CSV table of C-alpha atoms and ligand atoms in Angstrom, one decimal:
chain,number,residue,atom,x,y,z
Q,5,MET,CA,-90.9,111.3,187.5
Q,6,SER,CA,-88.2,108.9,186.4
Q,7,ALA,CA,-88.6,106.9,183.2
Q,8,PRO,CA,-89.2,103.1,183.6
Q,9,LEU,CA,-86.4,100.7,182.9
Q,10,LEU,CA,-88.5,98.7,180.5
Q,11,ALA,CA,-91.7,99.8,178.7
Q,12,VAL,CA,-93.6,97.2,176.7
Q,13,SER,CA,-96.5,98.8,174.7
Q,14,ASP,CA,-99.2,97.0,172.7
Q,15,LEU,CA,-96.7,94.1,172.1
Q,16,VAL,CA,-97.8,91.6,169.5
Q,17,VAL,CA,-95.6,88.6,168.7
Q,18,SER,CA,-96.6,86.1,166.0
Q,19,TYR,CA,-95.3,82.7,165.1
Q,20,PRO,CA,-95.6,81.3,161.6
Q,21,LEU,CA,-98.2,78.6,161.3
Q,22,GLY,CA,-98.0,75.7,159.0
Q,23,SER,CA,-96.3,72.4,158.6
Q,24,ALA,CA,-92.8,71.6,157.3
Q,25,LEU,CA,-94.5,70.7,154.0
Q,26,GLY,CA,-95.5,74.3,153.6
Q,27,PHE,CA,-99.2,74.0,154.0
Q,28,GLY,CA,-100.7,77.1,155.5
Q,29,ARG,CA,-97.6,79.1,154.7
Q,30,GLY,CA,-97.9,82.8,155.4
Q,31,ARG,CA,-100.4,82.4,158.1
Q,32,THR,CA,-99.5,83.4,161.6
Q,33,PHE,CA,-100.6,82.8,165.1
Q,34,ASP,CA,-100.5,85.6,167.6
Q,35,ALA,CA,-98.9,84.2,170.8
Q,36,VAL,CA,-98.9,87.7,172.4
Q,37,LYS,CA,-101.9,89.8,171.5
Q,38,GLY,CA,-101.2,93.4,172.5
Q,39,VAL,CA,-99.5,93.4,175.9
Q,40,SER,CA,-98.4,96.5,177.8
Q,41,PHE,CA,-96.6,96.9,181.1
Q,42,THR,CA,-93.6,98.8,182.6
Q,43,ILE,CA,-90.9,97.7,184.9
Q,44,GLU,CA,-89.2,100.3,187.2
Q,45,PRO,CA,-85.5,100.0,188.1
Q,46,GLY,CA,-85.2,97.5,190.9
Q,47,GLN,CA,-88.8,96.3,190.6
Q,48,GLY,CA,-89.9,92.7,190.8
Q,49,PHE,CA,-92.5,92.2,188.0
Q,50,ALA,CA,-94.2,88.8,187.5
Q,51,LEU,CA,-96.0,87.3,184.6
Q,52,VAL,CA,-98.2,84.5,185.7
Q,53,GLY,CA,-100.5,82.3,183.7
Q,54,GLU,CA,-101.2,78.8,182.5
Q,55,SER,CA,-98.9,77.0,180.1
Q,56,GLY,CA,-99.1,78.4,176.6
Q,57,SER,CA,-100.5,81.9,177.6
Q,58,GLY,CA,-97.5,83.7,176.0
Q,59,LYS,CA,-95.2,84.4,179.0
Q,60,SER,CA,-92.0,83.0,177.6
Q,61,THR,CA,-92.7,84.6,174.2
Q,62,ILE,CA,-92.7,88.0,175.9
Q,63,GLY,CA,-89.4,87.1,177.6
Q,64,ARG,CA,-88.0,86.0,174.2
Q,65,ALA,CA,-89.1,89.2,172.6
Q,66,ILE,CA,-87.4,91.3,175.2
Q,67,LEU,CA,-84.2,89.3,174.7
Q,68,GLY,CA,-84.4,89.9,171.0
Q,69,LEU,CA,-84.8,86.2,170.3
Q,70,VAL,CA,-88.1,86.5,168.4
Q,71,PRO,CA,-89.3,89.4,166.2
Q,72,VAL,CA,-91.8,91.9,167.3
Q,73,ALA,CA,-94.8,91.9,165.0
Q,74,SER,CA,-96.2,95.3,166.3
Q,75,GLY,CA,-96.0,97.4,169.3
Q,76,SER,CA,-92.8,98.4,171.1
Q,77,ILE,CA,-90.2,97.4,173.7
Q,78,VAL,CA,-88.1,100.2,175.0
Q,79,PHE,CA,-85.3,99.5,177.5
Q,80,ASP,CA,-83.7,102.5,179.1
Q,81,GLY,CA,-84.6,104.6,176.0
Q,82,ALA,CA,-83.4,102.0,173.5
Q,83,ASP,CA,-85.9,100.5,170.9
Q,84,VAL,CA,-85.4,96.8,171.3
Q,85,ALA,CA,-87.7,95.9,168.4
Q,86,ALA,CA,-85.4,97.8,166.1
Q,87,PHE,CA,-82.4,95.6,166.9
Q,88,GLY,CA,-83.6,92.9,164.6
Q,89,LYS,CA,-81.3,89.9,164.8
Q,90,ARG,CA,-78.3,92.0,165.8
Q,91,VAL,CA,-78.7,92.5,169.5
Q,92,PRO,CA,-75.9,94.8,170.7
Q,93,LEU,CA,-73.5,93.3,173.3
Q,94,ALA,CA,-74.2,96.3,175.5
Q,95,TYR,CA,-77.9,95.4,175.6
Q,96,ARG,CA,-77.2,91.8,176.3
Q,97,ARG,CA,-75.0,92.8,179.2
Q,98,GLN,CA,-77.9,94.8,180.8
Q,99,VAL,CA,-80.6,92.2,180.2
Q,100,GLN,CA,-79.8,88.7,181.3
Q,101,VAL,CA,-81.9,85.5,181.6
Q,102,VAL,CA,-82.2,82.4,183.8
Q,103,PHE,CA,-84.1,79.6,182.2
Q,104,GLN,CA,-86.0,76.7,183.7
Q,105,ASP,CA,-83.5,74.0,183.0
Q,106,PRO,CA,-79.9,74.7,183.7
Q,107,ARG,CA,-79.0,71.3,182.2
Q,108,SER,CA,-79.7,72.7,178.7
Q,109,SER,CA,-78.4,76.2,179.4
Q,110,LEU,CA,-75.1,75.2,180.9
Q,111,ASN,CA,-72.4,73.5,178.8
Q,112,PRO,CA,-71.8,70.0,180.2
Q,113,ARG,CA,-68.2,69.9,179.0
Q,114,ARG,CA,-67.0,73.1,180.6
Q,115,THR,CA,-66.3,73.7,184.3
Q,116,VAL,CA,-68.4,76.2,186.2
Q,117,GLY,CA,-65.4,78.5,186.4
Q,118,GLU,CA,-64.7,78.3,182.7
Q,119,GLN,CA,-68.4,79.1,181.9
Q,120,ILE,CA,-68.6,82.1,184.2
Q,121,GLY,CA,-65.1,83.2,183.2
Q,122,GLN,CA,-66.0,83.2,179.5
Q,123,VAL,CA,-68.8,85.6,180.1
Q,124,LEU,CA,-66.6,88.0,182.1
Q,125,GLN,CA,-63.9,87.9,179.4
Q,126,ARG,CA,-66.4,88.5,176.6
Q,127,HIS,CA,-68.1,91.5,178.3
Q,128,PHE,CA,-65.3,93.1,180.3
Q,129,SER,CA,-62.1,91.6,178.7
Q,130,THR,CA,-60.8,90.8,182.2
Q,131,GLY,CA,-57.4,89.3,182.6
Q,132,ARG,CA,-56.8,85.9,184.1
Q,133,THR,CA,-56.3,86.8,187.8
Q,134,GLU,CA,-59.1,89.3,187.8
Q,135,THR,CA,-61.4,86.7,186.1
Q,136,GLU,CA,-60.6,84.1,188.8
Q,137,ARG,CA,-61.3,86.6,191.5
Q,138,ARG,CA,-64.6,87.7,190.0
Q,139,VAL,CA,-65.7,84.1,189.4
Q,140,CYS,CA,-65.2,83.2,193.1
Q,141,ASP,CA,-67.0,86.4,194.1
Q,142,LEU,CA,-70.0,85.6,191.9
Q,143,LEU,CA,-70.1,82.0,193.2
Q,144,GLY,CA,-70.1,83.4,196.7
Q,145,LYS,CA,-73.0,85.7,195.9
Q,146,VAL,CA,-75.1,82.6,195.0
Q,147,GLY,CA,-74.0,80.7,198.1
Q,148,LEU,CA,-71.5,78.4,196.4
Q,149,GLY,CA,-67.9,78.2,197.6
Q,150,ALA,CA,-64.6,78.2,195.6
Q,151,TYR,CA,-64.9,74.3,195.5
Q,152,PHE,CA,-67.4,74.7,192.7
Q,153,VAL,CA,-65.0,76.5,190.3
Q,154,ASP,CA,-63.6,73.3,188.9
Q,155,ARG,CA,-66.8,71.2,189.0
Q,156,PHE,CA,-68.7,70.2,185.8
Q,157,PRO,CA,-72.5,70.8,185.7
Q,158,GLY,CA,-73.1,67.0,185.8
Q,159,GLU,CA,-71.5,66.9,189.3
Q,160,LEU,CA,-74.0,69.3,190.7
Q,161,SER,CA,-77.5,69.0,192.1
Q,162,GLY,CA,-80.4,70.8,190.3
Q,163,GLY,CA,-80.4,73.6,192.8
Q,164,GLN,CA,-76.6,74.1,192.5
Q,165,ARG,CA,-76.8,74.1,188.8
Q,166,GLN,CA,-79.5,76.8,188.9
Q,167,ARG,CA,-77.3,78.8,191.3
Q,168,VAL,CA,-74.5,78.6,188.7
Q,169,ALA,CA,-76.8,79.8,186.0
Q,170,ILE,CA,-77.8,82.7,188.2
Q,171,ALA,CA,-74.1,83.5,188.9
Q,172,ARG,CA,-73.4,83.4,185.2
Q,173,ALA,CA,-76.3,85.8,184.5
Q,174,LEU,CA,-75.1,88.2,187.2
Q,175,ALA,CA,-71.5,88.2,185.7
Q,176,THR,CA,-72.5,90.9,183.3
Q,177,GLU,CA,-73.9,93.1,186.0
Q,178,PRO,CA,-77.4,93.3,184.4
Q,179,ARG,CA,-80.1,95.7,185.4
Q,180,LEU,CA,-82.9,93.5,184.4
Q,181,LEU,CA,-82.9,89.7,185.0
Q,182,ILE,CA,-85.5,87.7,183.2
Q,183,CYS,CA,-86.3,84.5,185.2
Q,184,ASP,CA,-88.3,82.1,183.1
Q,185,GLU,CA,-89.7,79.4,185.4
Q,186,PRO,CA,-86.4,79.4,187.3
Q,187,VAL,CA,-87.5,76.9,190.0
Q,188,SER,CA,-90.0,74.8,188.1
Q,189,ALA,CA,-87.6,72.0,187.6
Q,190,LEU,CA,-86.6,71.9,191.3
Q,191,ASP,CA,-88.1,70.0,194.2
Q,192,VAL,CA,-90.2,72.1,196.6
Q,193,SER,CA,-87.6,72.6,199.3
Q,194,THR,CA,-84.9,73.6,196.8
Q,195,GLN,CA,-87.4,75.9,195.2
Q,196,SER,CA,-87.8,78.0,198.3
Q,197,GLN,CA,-84.1,78.2,198.8
Q,198,VAL,CA,-83.5,79.4,195.3
Q,199,LEU,CA,-86.4,81.9,195.6
Q,200,ASN,CA,-85.0,83.2,198.8
Q,201,LEU,CA,-81.6,83.7,197.0
Q,202,LEU,CA,-83.3,85.5,194.1
Q,203,ALA,CA,-85.2,87.7,196.5
Q,204,SER,CA,-82.1,88.7,198.5
Q,205,LEU,CA,-80.0,89.3,195.3
Q,206,ARG,CA,-82.6,91.7,194.0
Q,207,ILE,CA,-82.3,93.8,197.1
Q,208,GLU,CA,-78.5,93.5,197.4
Q,209,LEU,CA,-77.9,94.4,193.8
Q,210,GLY,CA,-80.9,96.6,193.0
Q,211,LEU,CA,-81.9,94.4,190.2
Q,212,ALA,CA,-85.2,94.5,188.4
Q,213,TYR,CA,-86.8,91.1,187.6
Q,214,LEU,CA,-89.2,90.0,185.0
Q,215,PHE,CA,-90.2,86.8,186.7
Q,216,ILE,CA,-92.2,84.3,184.7
Q,217,SER,CA,-94.1,81.4,186.3
Q,218,HIS,CA,-97.2,79.3,185.9
Q,219,ASP,CA,-97.3,79.2,189.8
Q,220,LEU,CA,-98.8,82.1,191.7
Q,221,ALA,CA,-97.4,80.8,195.0
Q,222,VAL,CA,-93.8,80.9,193.6
Q,223,VAL,CA,-94.2,84.5,192.4
Q,224,ARG,CA,-95.3,86.0,195.7
Q,225,GLN,CA,-91.8,85.8,197.2
Q,226,VAL,CA,-90.1,87.7,194.4
Q,227,ALA,CA,-92.6,90.1,192.9
Q,228,ASP,CA,-94.1,93.5,193.9
Q,229,VAL,CA,-96.4,93.6,190.9
Q,230,VAL,CA,-98.1,90.6,189.3
Q,231,ALA,CA,-99.7,90.5,185.8
Q,232,VAL,CA,-101.9,87.6,185.1
Q,233,MET,CA,-101.9,86.3,181.5
Q,234,GLN,CA,-104.4,84.3,179.7
Q,235,ARG,CA,-104.2,83.4,176.0
Q,236,GLY,CA,-101.8,86.1,175.0
Q,237,ARG,CA,-103.3,88.9,177.0
Q,238,ILE,CA,-102.9,90.4,180.4
Q,239,VAL,CA,-106.2,90.0,182.2
Q,240,GLU,CA,-105.3,91.5,185.6
Q,241,VAL,CA,-102.4,93.5,187.1
Q,242,GLY,CA,-102.0,94.2,190.8
Q,243,THR,CA,-99.5,94.5,193.6
Q,244,SER,CA,-98.8,91.0,194.9
Q,245,ASP,CA,-100.8,91.8,198.1
Q,246,THR,CA,-104.0,93.1,196.5
Q,247,LEU,CA,-104.0,90.4,193.9
Q,248,TYR,CA,-103.7,87.7,196.5
Q,249,GLU,CA,-106.2,89.2,198.9
Q,250,ALA,CA,-108.8,90.5,196.5
Q,251,PRO,CA,-108.4,89.1,193.0
Q,252,ALA,CA,-110.8,91.0,190.6
Q,253,ASP,CA,-110.6,88.8,187.6
Q,254,PRO,CA,-112.3,85.3,187.6
Q,255,TYR,CA,-109.3,83.8,185.9
Q,256,THR,CA,-107.0,85.1,188.7
Q,257,ARG,CA,-109.3,83.5,191.2
Q,258,LEU,CA,-109.1,80.3,189.3
Q,259,LEU,CA,-105.3,80.4,189.3
Q,260,LEU,CA,-105.2,81.3,193.0
Q,261,SER,CA,-107.5,78.4,193.7
Q,262,SER,CA,-104.8,76.0,192.4
Q,263,VAL,CA,-102.3,77.5,194.9
Q,264,PRO,CA,-102.0,75.0,197.8
Q,265,GLN,CA,-102.4,77.8,200.4
Q,266,PRO,CA,-105.3,79.4,202.3
Q,267,SER,CA,-107.6,80.2,199.4
Q,268,PRO,CA,-110.5,82.6,199.0
Q,269,LEU,CA,-112.5,79.7,197.5
Q,270,GLY,CA,-114.2,76.9,199.3
Q,271,ARG,CA,-113.4,73.2,198.7
Q,272,GLU,CA,-116.1,72.6,196.2
Q,273,GLU,CA,-115.3,75.8,194.3
Q,274,ARG,CA,-111.6,74.9,194.2
Q,275,ARG,CA,-112.6,71.5,192.7
Q,276,ALA,CA,-114.7,73.2,190.1
Q,277,ALA,CA,-111.9,75.7,189.4
Q,278,ARG,CA,-109.4,72.8,188.9
Q,279,ARG,CA,-111.8,71.1,186.5
Q,280,ALA,CA,-112.1,74.3,184.6
Q,281,LEU,CA,-108.3,74.8,184.5
Q,282,ARG,CA,-107.9,71.3,183.1
Q,283,ALA,CA,-110.5,71.8,180.5
Q,284,ALA,CA,-108.9,75.1,179.3
Q,285,PRO,CA,-106.8,74.8,176.2
Q,286,ALA,CA,-103.1,74.5,176.8
W,18,LIG,P1,-95.9,80.1,178.1
W,18,LIG,O1,-94.5,80.5,178.3
W,18,LIG,O2,-96.9,81.0,178.8
W,18,LIG,O3,-96.1,78.6,178.4
W,18,LIG,P2,-95.2,80.4,175.3
W,18,LIG,O4,-94.9,81.8,175.2
W,18,LIG,O5,-94.1,79.4,175.3
W,18,LIG,O6,-96.2,80.2,176.6
W,18,LIG,O7,-96.2,80.0,174.1
W,18,LIG,C1,-97.3,80.8,173.8
W,18,LIG,C2,-98.0,80.2,172.5
W,18,LIG,O8,-97.1,80.2,171.4
W,18,LIG,C3,-98.4,78.7,172.7
W,18,LIG,O9,-99.6,78.5,172.1
W,18,LIG,C4,-97.2,78.0,172.0
W,18,LIG,O10,-97.7,76.8,171.5
W,18,LIG,C5,-96.9,79.0,170.9
W,18,LIG,N1,-95.5,78.9,170.5
W,18,LIG,C6,-94.4,79.0,171.4
W,18,LIG,N2,-93.2,78.9,170.7
W,18,LIG,C7,-93.5,78.7,169.4
W,18,LIG,C8,-92.8,78.5,168.2
W,18,LIG,N3,-91.4,78.6,168.3
W,18,LIG,N4,-93.5,78.3,167.1
W,18,LIG,C9,-94.8,78.3,167.0
W,18,LIG,N5,-95.6,78.5,168.1
W,18,LIG,C10,-95.0,78.7,169.3
W,19,LIG,MG1,-93.0,79.3,179.2
């Protein structure tokens, strides 16, 4: 049996509690309370759950952006928790991220070509001609023509900006792509186009995804396995098909009931579920 690409075991991530004035200093809040899962090479793995359930915190821990309080994160044999603040370039090359809002992740003062080119030069020290060729190639992969090389992010639509963010993430030839709410800022028709793109890129490039979303409907297109999170814990894991057809956990049923699609619950139950979701703490 081959080893998983990523193995997360009993992961706990804590944030310091307390105000700027220092009250409550030393106390911490566990945003992730002992989470375990593995991602195989090329697998689409989704974390789904309401806002505040700890999904992004897991993504940040894998990227080395927040410290691991306990437990472990092992990527291709390497102990990510042990990196501390010095995440090796070779690791950053292999694990890339696409965030929800490309307006904040892209530099508004640099052209699309410059931003993707910069990544290529940093990771592969490519020369000018080779960089230009690869930039066009990457833009082509995300469905954007050479016209976009000299555009600034402000000249693009939300969907185009997100495609640029994806192209930039792909520039390093990652093996794992973390997508944190990648379509949440987009309108519904653009959402499905970007999801289709992500789904086909995964197959074309043999990429593994950690796909984070509060929306179960969004996840179905891109994930083989879905883990449902609630308040820092995984409450149910299943293949996307079994989870949609026969959700075991009541919370999963609740989440499914807020998906605007044929639902296992009746109208009255859906209403009650929505009320319960609203009443749940953020
Ligand atoms: P999700 O991505 O599922 O919406 P997050 O991982 O962003 O959830 O947040 C999980 C919990 O951790 C929330 O209660 C949130 O308020 C808290 N949290 C997130 N970031 C920080 C931070 N930098 N400092 C303190 N608490 C945080
Ligand atoms: Mg989040």
